[in-house]
Amino acid sequence: MSPFKDLSRSQPNDAFYDLPPLGMDATAIAADVRHYFAHTMGQDRNSRSAYYPYEALAITLRDRLMERWKRTRQAHNDADCKRTYYLSLEFLMGRTLCNALLNLGVHDAAEQGLYDMGLVLEELASGERDAGLGNGGLGRLAACFLDSCATLELPVKGYGLRYEYGMFRQLIEDGHQLEEPDHWMRDGSPWELERPEYTQRIQFGGRTERYKDATGRPAARWVDTRDVLAVPYDVPIPGYRNDNINTLRLWKAAATDEFDLGEFNAGSYPESVAQKNAAEHITMVLYPNDASESGKELRLRQQFFLASASIKDVMREWVRLKGKNFSEFAAKNCFQLNDTHPAISVAELMRQLMDEHDLDWGPAWAITTKTMAYTNHTLLPEALERWPVRLFEQLLPRVLEIIYEINARFLAEVASRWPGDSERQRRMSLIEEGHERQVRMAYLAIVGSFSVNGVAALHSKLLVEGLFKDFYDLWPHKFNNKTNGVTQRRWLALCNPGLREFLDETIGDGWVRDLDQLERLAPYANDAVFRQRWRAIKQENKRRLAQTVKQLVHVEFPEEAMFDVQVKRIHEYKRQLLNILHVIHLYNRIKRGDTRDWTPRCVLIGGKAAPGYYMAKQIIKLINNVARAVNRDPDTEGRLRVAFLPDYRVSLMEVIAPGTDLSEQISTAGKEASGTGNMKFMMNGAVTIGTLDGANIEIREQVGDENFFLFGLTAAEVEQRRGHYDPNAVIARDSALQDVMNLLESGHFNQFEGGIFDAIIHTIRSPHDPWMTAADFQGYCEAQERAAAAYRDQEHWTRMSILNTAHSGFFSSDRTIGEYNRDIWHLDAVPPVPL
Ligand code: HT8
């Protein structure tokens, strides 16, 4: 039946609507699981798959989320509150089941209820596939933010795309990365709710037509378009034990029902229908590049599809409640743009206000620039989005006209502020002139927003001194910093149950909502009994991690060794290469017998390379080849182990972070905007070895220099050295690095694969190496020695570990979201209508 057909003869009464609350105890949960397993999934004793009991439990929990979800929506409507919409092309949610159990407060009840029926919760939970709708930090940040907004009872709705294929699955074959498509929702997802009644119609192509409206005012409309439907799927976002459930709305592209037989000969009906499937390609697959733009037409389609559908969704609700009066729109709505990916929203909001809701330019622009806020996540030039004007002409002609008009008015403002400075106008123009004219999306975002923020103190400073300096000179009040954070619900309470219990016992459980309370741990760093238990928990987590490593790559990690971990996207600026050069250095030391006071070490590296990123894939191959050579050599036994963990993802990090001793955060200074893995490790009691980059700087400030292994050039020194960097002189002066290069260049790690590492060797020796790997090698090795020495004194190391957790309160995404709300959104917390 169509969801659009309204009831007419039926008159549902209270008997239909009023339901008793669902039980939250073990018995009630078990009863529902049994019911769904037998009556909904149609299973019986012959069922062997772990999938059906998982699904039955998921639906049981979904029912309980649903009860609360409606009340949250009702509370928001009743309060007529201001709302924020977090627009993002990526939400890297990971698994949902255990998070729902934790936040609903029914983990133990469910575990008991299942146990009574002979089922093991952990086994069911570990069968869930990650929702990999993001690349890395930027997408995971969006997921952490949603958790914090729901916990803080802020009326924030996420808007994203429901990709049929998420982040690819990474296979390692013969040391090389292979990609396999991730058809993650083939079996459907119990966590989404289709809402066909809120479908929107999105335009592409066509042309602009000018006309006079009923009042004689000149107006424009976008006609002869090829339309695509946007169908929303809602995902519940539970707050921590507060009965508040926010919404993540993901759009799926679908074909319209009408189609153009005229274009085809009569009789090519099947071809015409098939042609419509092209519409559904828009949300087929996530682009797998992190911090680099793809430049592909389909990607621009995705961006506009998200922006247009989400804004239309907000407008529909506005018009339903307020009619055509937009005077309060900016006071009640805020769009937070997650990087420039949804920046086209600036022009699309203008278009909808003017062409669909009859506002003039002035009022529409006033609304837009009081409603949009933009977060920048990188300074890397290859990630700065620019779209060819030609593409816009074909795909979004009316939107391009509006961008031109925004630019004309903006450049007039620049000209009046700096008369005659045409060079500045050229620099600041939204349109980059040149061989191919391009729209600069970051500039569109800045001009259209009232707030522009970076994601860590150094990054925000570098933005206003460099990339956005001209804009800062014009509008200093727009620029601000919001240092990233991560949710301690997933990244401590859920992933580290051993530590969670110990924390609860020691300082109470208030830290789950208020992470600053971890500060109360600091005095216990001096308590030997406390340290003993802390170590025992870490050991247990290391055993769990070692088991995972063994299972996945058949490498033994002895648990008394230092677990030294670098997991993140593979990118040259993150310098996994520096890490592996240090591994080769350790290997050299073992081979030459330089092993007095040796600290046994297990080096774990994981991460995905963008499929088209040649160097990143070479680095993966090198890591694998070095790992093979090291692990095979009997001399390394008990001293050094190396493993590359395939298919790094959210659910793997949940095992990795608790079991890590040393967290590698070694990017070239000035290049990692923030990093967020660094925070997850710190929370779980790992000590950081790192450069003065991104949030590392703030981590070091919080934990103190004595609890952090610092090395490397500063961002300023990196820039000073550019132009006269001479890595070959650096290598010649450093015998350890010389030895490493000799071994690498001898072909020791690629004996039957001649020349495969030439490109890597070349970049290390190139005076144009932007990442200055050789420059930081010596400092890195010294810091690694300090870490190794510190680890040998286990009491000292445990003290450092405790203090890292104790001082990690600042890195809760609750703090970050509190700042977004205080400085940018100005939302009131709205408690849900009680059950
Ligand atoms: C930063 C990371 C930071 C995290 O945001 C990052 N930025 C991107 N990915 C990140 O993890 C990013 C930036 C531009 C892009 C893109 C991804 C352009 C196109 C496609 C993907 O690197 O330091 O912690 C959250 O702020």
mmCIF file with all atom_site columns, N, CA, C and O and ligand atoms in Angstrom, residues 90 135-139 141 289-294 299 339 341 376-378 383-385 455 484 573-574 671-676, ligand 1:
data_model
loop_
_atom_site.group_PDB
_atom_site.id
_atom_site.type_symbol
_atom_site.label_atom_id
_atom_site.label_alt_id
_atom_site.label_comp_id
_atom_site.label_asym_id
_atom_site.label_entity_id
_atom_site.label_seq_id
_atom_site.pdbx_PDB_ins_code
_atom_site.Cartn_x
_atom_site.Cartn_y
_atom_site.Cartn_z
_atom_site.occupancy
_atom_site.B_iso_or_equiv
_atom_site.pdbx_formal_charge
_atom_site.auth_seq_id
_atom_site.auth_comp_id
_atom_site.auth_asym_id
_atom_site.auth_atom_id
_atom_site.pdbx_PDB_model_num
ATOM   1   N N   . GLU A 1 90  ? 29.888 11.931 5.269  1.00 0.00 ? 90  GLU A N   1
ATOM   2   C CA  . GLU A 1 90  ? 30.378 10.721 5.928  1.00 0.00 ? 90  GLU A CA  1
ATOM   3   C C   . GLU A 1 90  ? 29.896 10.643 7.375  1.00 0.00 ? 90  GLU A C   1
ATOM   4   O O   . GLU A 1 90  ? 29.966 11.641 8.109  1.00 0.00 ? 90  GLU A O   1
ATOM   5   N N   . ASN A 1 135 ? 35.431 7.551  5.621  1.00 0.00 ? 135 ASN A N   1
ATOM   6   C CA  . ASN A 1 135 ? 36.810 7.176  5.328  1.00 0.00 ? 135 ASN A CA  1
ATOM   7   C C   . ASN A 1 135 ? 37.650 7.004  6.579  1.00 0.00 ? 135 ASN A C   1
ATOM   8   O O   . ASN A 1 135 ? 38.369 6.025  6.730  1.00 0.00 ? 135 ASN A O   1
ATOM   9   N N   . GLY A 1 136 ? 37.595 8.027  7.429  1.00 0.00 ? 136 GLY A N   1
ATOM   10  C CA  . GLY A 1 136 ? 38.510 8.035  8.577  1.00 0.00 ? 136 GLY A CA  1
ATOM   11  C C   . GLY A 1 136 ? 38.045 9.040  9.602  1.00 0.00 ? 136 GLY A C   1
ATOM   12  O O   . GLY A 1 136 ? 36.852 9.074  9.959  1.00 0.00 ? 136 GLY A O   1
ATOM   13  N N   . GLY A 1 137 ? 38.966 9.887  10.052 1.00 0.00 ? 137 GLY A N   1
ATOM   14  C CA  . GLY A 1 137 ? 38.694 10.796 11.168 1.00 0.00 ? 137 GLY A CA  1
ATOM   15  C C   . GLY A 1 137 ? 37.498 11.709 10.972 1.00 0.00 ? 137 GLY A C   1
ATOM   16  O O   . GLY A 1 137 ? 36.711 11.910 11.897 1.00 0.00 ? 137 GLY A O   1
ATOM   17  N N   . LEU A 1 138 ? 37.368 12.261 9.770  1.00 0.00 ? 138 LEU A N   1
ATOM   18  C CA  . LEU A 1 138 ? 36.274 13.210 9.539  1.00 0.00 ? 138 LEU A CA  1
ATOM   19  C C   . LEU A 1 138 ? 34.913 12.550 9.703  1.00 0.00 ? 138 LEU A C   1
ATOM   20  O O   . LEU A 1 138 ? 34.001 13.119 10.306 1.00 0.00 ? 138 LEU A O   1
ATOM   21  N N   . GLY A 1 139 ? 34.774 11.334 9.206  1.00 0.00 ? 139 GLY A N   1
ATOM   22  C CA  . GLY A 1 139 ? 33.508 10.615 9.310  1.00 0.00 ? 139 GLY A CA  1
ATOM   23  C C   . GLY A 1 139 ? 33.258 10.094 10.722 1.00 0.00 ? 139 GLY A C   1
ATOM   24  O O   . GLY A 1 139 ? 32.127 10.095 11.207 1.00 0.00 ? 139 GLY A O   1
ATOM   25  N N   . LEU A 1 141 ? 34.418 11.478 13.430 1.00 0.00 ? 141 LEU A N   1
ATOM   26  C CA  . LEU A 1 141 ? 34.116 12.659 14.255 1.00 0.00 ? 141 LEU A CA  1
ATOM   27  C C   . LEU A 1 141 ? 32.621 12.948 14.215 1.00 0.00 ? 141 LEU A C   1
ATOM   28  O O   . LEU A 1 141 ? 32.002 13.233 15.247 1.00 0.00 ? 141 LEU A O   1
ATOM   29  N N   . ASN A 1 289 ? 38.502 8.274  -0.887 1.00 0.00 ? 289 ASN A N   1
ATOM   30  C CA  . ASN A 1 289 ? 39.691 9.115  -0.685 1.00 0.00 ? 289 ASN A CA  1
ATOM   31  C C   . ASN A 1 289 ? 39.563 9.875  0.613  1.00 0.00 ? 289 ASN A C   1
ATOM   32  O O   . ASN A 1 289 ? 38.549 10.509 0.856  1.00 0.00 ? 289 ASN A O   1
ATOM   33  N N   . ASP A 1 290 ? 40.593 9.863  1.411  1.00 0.00 ? 290 ASP A N   1
ATOM   34  C CA  . ASP A 1 290 ? 40.623 10.683 2.614  1.00 0.00 ? 290 ASP A CA  1
ATOM   35  C C   . ASP A 1 290 ? 41.591 11.835 2.367  1.00 0.00 ? 290 ASP A C   1
ATOM   36  O O   . ASP A 1 290 ? 42.688 11.615 1.887  1.00 0.00 ? 290 ASP A O   1
ATOM   37  N N   . ALA A 1 291 ? 41.132 13.034 2.726  1.00 0.00 ? 291 ALA A N   1
ATOM   38  C CA  . ALA A 1 291 ? 41.970 14.222 2.578  1.00 0.00 ? 291 ALA A CA  1
ATOM   39  C C   . ALA A 1 291 ? 42.543 14.362 1.175  1.00 0.00 ? 291 ALA A C   1
ATOM   40  O O   . ALA A 1 291 ? 43.688 14.765 0.993  1.00 0.00 ? 291 ALA A O   1
ATOM   41  N N   . SER A 1 292 ? 41.735 13.989 0.170  1.00 0.00 ? 292 SER A N   1
ATOM   42  C CA  . SER A 1 292 ? 42.098 14.347 -1.195 1.00 0.00 ? 292 SER A CA  1
ATOM   43  C C   . SER A 1 292 ? 40.817 14.347 -2.026 1.00 0.00 ? 292 SER A C   1
ATOM   44  O O   . SER A 1 292 ? 39.923 13.526 -1.805 1.00 0.00 ? 292 SER A O   1
ATOM   45  N N   . GLU A 1 293 ? 40.701 15.302 -2.922 1.00 0.00 ? 293 GLU A N   1
ATOM   46  C CA  . GLU A 1 293 ? 39.458 15.436 -3.668 1.00 0.00 ? 293 GLU A CA  1
ATOM   47  C C   . GLU A 1 293 ? 39.475 14.494 -4.863 1.00 0.00 ? 293 GLU A C   1
ATOM   48  O O   . GLU A 1 293 ? 40.536 14.109 -5.360 1.00 0.00 ? 293 GLU A O   1
ATOM   49  N N   . SER A 1 294 ? 38.290 14.107 -5.324 1.00 0.00 ? 294 SER A N   1
ATOM   50  C CA  . SER A 1 294 ? 38.221 13.148 -6.416 1.00 0.00 ? 294 SER A CA  1
ATOM   51  C C   . SER A 1 294 ? 38.018 13.851 -7.755 1.00 0.00 ? 294 SER A C   1
ATOM   52  O O   . SER A 1 294 ? 38.461 13.378 -8.786 1.00 0.00 ? 294 SER A O   1
ATOM   53  N N   . ARG A 1 299 ? 30.621 12.617 -7.740 1.00 0.00 ? 299 ARG A N   1
ATOM   54  C CA  . ARG A 1 299 ? 30.852 13.148 -6.395 1.00 0.00 ? 299 ARG A CA  1
ATOM   55  C C   . ARG A 1 299 ? 30.121 14.489 -6.226 1.00 0.00 ? 299 ARG A C   1
ATOM   56  O O   . ARG A 1 299 ? 29.503 14.743 -5.192 1.00 0.00 ? 299 ARG A O   1
ATOM   57  N N   . ASP A 1 339 ? 33.309 20.112 6.601  1.00 0.00 ? 339 ASP A N   1
ATOM   58  C CA  . ASP A 1 339 ? 34.215 20.447 5.512  1.00 0.00 ? 339 ASP A CA  1
ATOM   59  C C   . ASP A 1 339 ? 33.421 21.014 4.333  1.00 0.00 ? 339 ASP A C   1
ATOM   60  O O   . ASP A 1 339 ? 32.247 21.349 4.474  1.00 0.00 ? 339 ASP A O   1
ATOM   61  N N   . HIS A 1 341 ? 32.462 19.528 1.684  1.00 0.00 ? 341 HIS A N   1
ATOM   62  C CA  . HIS A 1 341 ? 31.689 18.545 0.918  1.00 0.00 ? 341 HIS A CA  1
ATOM   63  C C   . HIS A 1 341 ? 30.231 18.956 0.749  1.00 0.00 ? 341 HIS A C   1
ATOM   64  O O   . HIS A 1 341 ? 29.675 18.799 -0.335 1.00 0.00 ? 341 HIS A O   1
ATOM   65  N N   . ASN A 1 376 ? 36.491 23.521 8.771  1.00 0.00 ? 376 ASN A N   1
ATOM   66  C CA  . ASN A 1 376 ? 37.572 23.064 7.886  1.00 0.00 ? 376 ASN A CA  1
ATOM   67  C C   . ASN A 1 376 ? 38.349 21.949 8.591  1.00 0.00 ? 376 ASN A C   1
ATOM   68  O O   . ASN A 1 376 ? 38.617 22.036 9.785  1.00 0.00 ? 376 ASN A O   1
ATOM   69  N N   . HIS A 1 377 ? 38.691 20.888 7.837  1.00 0.00 ? 377 HIS A N   1
ATOM   70  C CA  . HIS A 1 377 ? 39.383 19.744 8.443  1.00 0.00 ? 377 HIS A CA  1
ATOM   71  C C   . HIS A 1 377 ? 40.779 19.490 7.896  1.00 0.00 ? 377 HIS A C   1
ATOM   72  O O   . HIS A 1 377 ? 41.401 18.500 8.292  1.00 0.00 ? 377 HIS A O   1
ATOM   73  N N   . THR A 1 378 ? 41.250 20.310 6.993  1.00 0.00 ? 378 THR A N   1
ATOM   74  C CA  . THR A 1 378 ? 42.606 20.061 6.493  1.00 0.00 ? 378 THR A CA  1
ATOM   75  C C   . THR A 1 378 ? 43.176 21.280 5.786  1.00 0.00 ? 378 THR A C   1
ATOM   76  O O   . THR A 1 378 ? 42.445 22.081 5.213  1.00 0.00 ? 378 THR A O   1
ATOM   77  N N   . ALA A 1 383 ? 43.417 18.451 -0.910 1.00 0.00 ? 383 ALA A N   1
ATOM   78  C CA  . ALA A 1 383 ? 42.081 18.153 -0.397 1.00 0.00 ? 383 ALA A CA  1
ATOM   79  C C   . ALA A 1 383 ? 41.120 19.322 -0.594 1.00 0.00 ? 383 ALA A C   1
ATOM   80  O O   . ALA A 1 383 ? 39.945 19.217 -0.304 1.00 0.00 ? 383 ALA A O   1
ATOM   81  N N   . LEU A 1 384 ? 41.631 20.455 -1.078 1.00 0.00 ? 384 LEU A N   1
ATOM   82  C CA  . LEU A 1 384 ? 40.775 21.635 -1.223 1.00 0.00 ? 384 LEU A CA  1
ATOM   83  C C   . LEU A 1 384 ? 39.913 21.489 -2.465 1.00 0.00 ? 384 LEU A C   1
ATOM   84  O O   . LEU A 1 384 ? 40.417 21.412 -3.588 1.00 0.00 ? 384 LEU A O   1
ATOM   85  N N   . GLU A 1 385 ? 38.626 21.466 -2.245 1.00 0.00 ? 385 GLU A N   1
ATOM   86  C CA  . GLU A 1 385 ? 37.717 21.158 -3.346 1.00 0.00 ? 385 GLU A CA  1
ATOM   87  C C   . GLU A 1 385 ? 37.536 22.342 -4.284 1.00 0.00 ? 385 GLU A C   1
ATOM   88  O O   . GLU A 1 385 ? 37.249 23.473 -3.859 1.00 0.00 ? 385 GLU A O   1
ATOM   89  N N   . VAL A 1 455 ? 39.976 22.532 13.667 1.00 0.00 ? 455 VAL A N   1
ATOM   90  C CA  . VAL A 1 455 ? 39.656 21.414 14.548 1.00 0.00 ? 455 VAL A CA  1
ATOM   91  C C   . VAL A 1 455 ? 40.716 21.144 15.627 1.00 0.00 ? 455 VAL A C   1
ATOM   92  O O   . VAL A 1 455 ? 40.597 20.167 16.359 1.00 0.00 ? 455 VAL A O   1
ATOM   93  N N   . ASN A 1 484 ? 38.861 19.051 18.392 1.00 0.00 ? 484 ASN A N   1
ATOM   94  C CA  . ASN A 1 484 ? 38.089 17.809 18.297 1.00 0.00 ? 484 ASN A CA  1
ATOM   95  C C   . ASN A 1 484 ? 38.040 17.046 19.615 1.00 0.00 ? 484 ASN A C   1
ATOM   96  O O   . ASN A 1 484 ? 38.827 17.296 20.533 1.00 0.00 ? 484 ASN A O   1
ATOM   97  N N   . TYR A 1 573 ? 51.749 12.071 4.498  1.00 0.00 ? 573 TYR A N   1
ATOM   98  C CA  . TYR A 1 573 ? 51.969 13.062 5.551  1.00 0.00 ? 573 TYR A CA  1
ATOM   99  C C   . TYR A 1 573 ? 51.885 12.447 6.952  1.00 0.00 ? 573 TYR A C   1
ATOM   100 O O   . TYR A 1 573 ? 52.442 12.987 7.905  1.00 0.00 ? 573 TYR A O   1
ATOM   101 N N   . LYS A 1 574 ? 51.201 11.318 7.077  1.00 0.00 ? 574 LYS A N   1
ATOM   102 C CA  . LYS A 1 574 ? 51.100 10.658 8.389  1.00 0.00 ? 574 LYS A CA  1
ATOM   103 C C   . LYS A 1 574 ? 52.360 9.848  8.718  1.00 0.00 ? 574 LYS A C   1
ATOM   104 O O   . LYS A 1 574 ? 52.561 9.408  9.840  1.00 0.00 ? 574 LYS A O   1
ATOM   105 N N   . LYS A 1 671 ? 50.651 19.339 9.303  1.00 0.00 ? 671 LYS A N   1
ATOM   106 C CA  . LYS A 1 671 ? 49.873 18.643 8.274  1.00 0.00 ? 671 LYS A CA  1
ATOM   107 C C   . LYS A 1 671 ? 48.642 17.913 8.807  1.00 0.00 ? 671 LYS A C   1
ATOM   108 O O   . LYS A 1 671 ? 47.652 17.782 8.098  1.00 0.00 ? 671 LYS A O   1
ATOM   109 N N   . GLU A 1 672 ? 48.698 17.376 10.007 1.00 0.00 ? 672 GLU A N   1
ATOM   110 C CA  . GLU A 1 672 ? 47.536 16.671 10.569 1.00 0.00 ? 672 GLU A CA  1
ATOM   111 C C   . GLU A 1 672 ? 46.688 17.703 11.288 1.00 0.00 ? 672 GLU A C   1
ATOM   112 O O   . GLU A 1 672 ? 47.086 18.219 12.338 1.00 0.00 ? 672 GLU A O   1
ATOM   113 N N   . ALA A 1 673 ? 45.513 17.997 10.750 1.00 0.00 ? 673 ALA A N   1
ATOM   114 C CA  . ALA A 1 673 ? 44.709 19.072 11.325 1.00 0.00 ? 673 ALA A CA  1
ATOM   115 C C   . ALA A 1 673 ? 44.482 18.840 12.816 1.00 0.00 ? 673 ALA A C   1
ATOM   116 O O   . ALA A 1 673 ? 44.670 19.746 13.634 1.00 0.00 ? 673 ALA A O   1
ATOM   117 N N   . SER A 1 674 ? 44.066 17.640 13.161 1.00 0.00 ? 674 SER A N   1
ATOM   118 C CA  . SER A 1 674 ? 43.855 17.342 14.575 1.00 0.00 ? 674 SER A CA  1
ATOM   119 C C   . SER A 1 674 ? 44.340 15.936 14.909 1.00 0.00 ? 674 SER A C   1
ATOM   120 O O   . SER A 1 674 ? 45.212 15.738 15.741 1.00 0.00 ? 674 SER A O   1
ATOM   121 N N   . GLY A 1 675 ? 43.747 14.941 14.233 1.00 0.00 ? 675 GLY A N   1
ATOM   122 C CA  . GLY A 1 675 ? 43.897 13.564 14.680 1.00 0.00 ? 675 GLY A CA  1
ATOM   123 C C   . GLY A 1 675 ? 42.861 13.333 15.766 1.00 0.00 ? 675 GLY A C   1
ATOM   124 O O   . GLY A 1 675 ? 42.548 14.250 16.545 1.00 0.00 ? 675 GLY A O   1
ATOM   125 N N   . THR A 1 676 ? 42.284 12.140 15.801 1.00 0.00 ? 676 THR A N   1
ATOM   126 C CA  . THR A 1 676 ? 41.345 11.790 16.863 1.00 0.00 ? 676 THR A CA  1
ATOM   127 C C   . THR A 1 676 ? 41.676 10.411 17.434 1.00 0.00 ? 676 THR A C   1
ATOM   128 O O   . THR A 1 676 ? 41.335 10.124 18.586 1.00 0.00 ? 676 THR A O   1
HETATM 129 C C1  . HT8 B 2 .   ? 41.863 15.338 9.295  1.00 0.00 ? 1   HT8 B C1  1
HETATM 130 C C2  . HT8 B 2 .   ? 42.145 14.863 10.721 1.00 0.00 ? 1   HT8 B C2  1
HETATM 131 C C3  . HT8 B 2 .   ? 41.031 15.315 11.659 1.00 0.00 ? 1   HT8 B C3  1
HETATM 132 C C4  . HT8 B 2 .   ? 39.689 14.849 11.126 1.00 0.00 ? 1   HT8 B C4  1
HETATM 133 O O1  . HT8 B 2 .   ? 39.483 15.357 9.802  1.00 0.00 ? 1   HT8 B O1  1
HETATM 134 C C5  . HT8 B 2 .   ? 40.454 14.978 8.806  1.00 0.00 ? 1   HT8 B C5  1
HETATM 135 N N1  . HT8 B 2 .   ? 40.154 15.645 7.575  1.00 0.00 ? 1   HT8 B N1  1
HETATM 136 C C6  . HT8 B 2 .   ? 39.802 14.793 6.629  1.00 0.00 ? 1   HT8 B C6  1
HETATM 137 N N2  . HT8 B 2 .   ? 39.884 13.549 7.093  1.00 0.00 ? 1   HT8 B N2  1
HETATM 138 C C7  . HT8 B 2 .   ? 40.274 13.587 8.383  1.00 0.00 ? 1   HT8 B C7  1
HETATM 139 O O2  . HT8 B 2 .   ? 40.408 12.606 9.106  1.00 0.00 ? 1   HT8 B O2  1
HETATM 140 C C8  . HT8 B 2 .   ? 39.429 15.138 5.280  1.00 0.00 ? 1   HT8 B C8  1
HETATM 141 C C9  . HT8 B 2 .   ? 39.660 16.398 4.802  1.00 0.00 ? 1   HT8 B C9  1
HETATM 142 C C10 . HT8 B 2 .   ? 39.324 16.740 3.479  1.00 0.00 ? 1   HT8 B C10 1
HETATM 143 C C11 . HT8 B 2 .   ? 38.739 15.795 2.628  1.00 0.00 ? 1   HT8 B C11 1
HETATM 144 C C12 . HT8 B 2 .   ? 38.483 14.507 3.131  1.00 0.00 ? 1   HT8 B C12 1
HETATM 145 C C13 . HT8 B 2 .   ? 38.842 14.188 4.462  1.00 0.00 ? 1   HT8 B C13 1
HETATM 146 C C14 . HT8 B 2 .   ? 38.416 16.101 1.298  1.00 0.00 ? 1   HT8 B C14 1
HETATM 147 C C15 . HT8 B 2 .   ? 37.861 15.135 0.469  1.00 0.00 ? 1   HT8 B C15 1
HETATM 148 C C16 . HT8 B 2 .   ? 37.609 13.857 0.972  1.00 0.00 ? 1   HT8 B C16 1
HETATM 149 C C17 . HT8 B 2 .   ? 37.920 13.540 2.306  1.00 0.00 ? 1   HT8 B C17 1
HETATM 150 O O3  . HT8 B 2 .   ? 42.832 14.818 8.422  1.00 0.00 ? 1   HT8 B O3  1
HETATM 151 O O4  . HT8 B 2 .   ? 43.363 15.424 11.170 1.00 0.00 ? 1   HT8 B O4  1
HETATM 152 O O5  . HT8 B 2 .   ? 41.230 14.756 12.946 1.00 0.00 ? 1   HT8 B O5  1
HETATM 153 C C18 . HT8 B 2 .   ? 38.535 15.334 11.979 1.00 0.00 ? 1   HT8 B C18 1
HETATM 154 O O6  . HT8 B 2 .   ? 38.601 16.728 12.126 1.00 0.00 ? 1   HT8 B O6  1
#
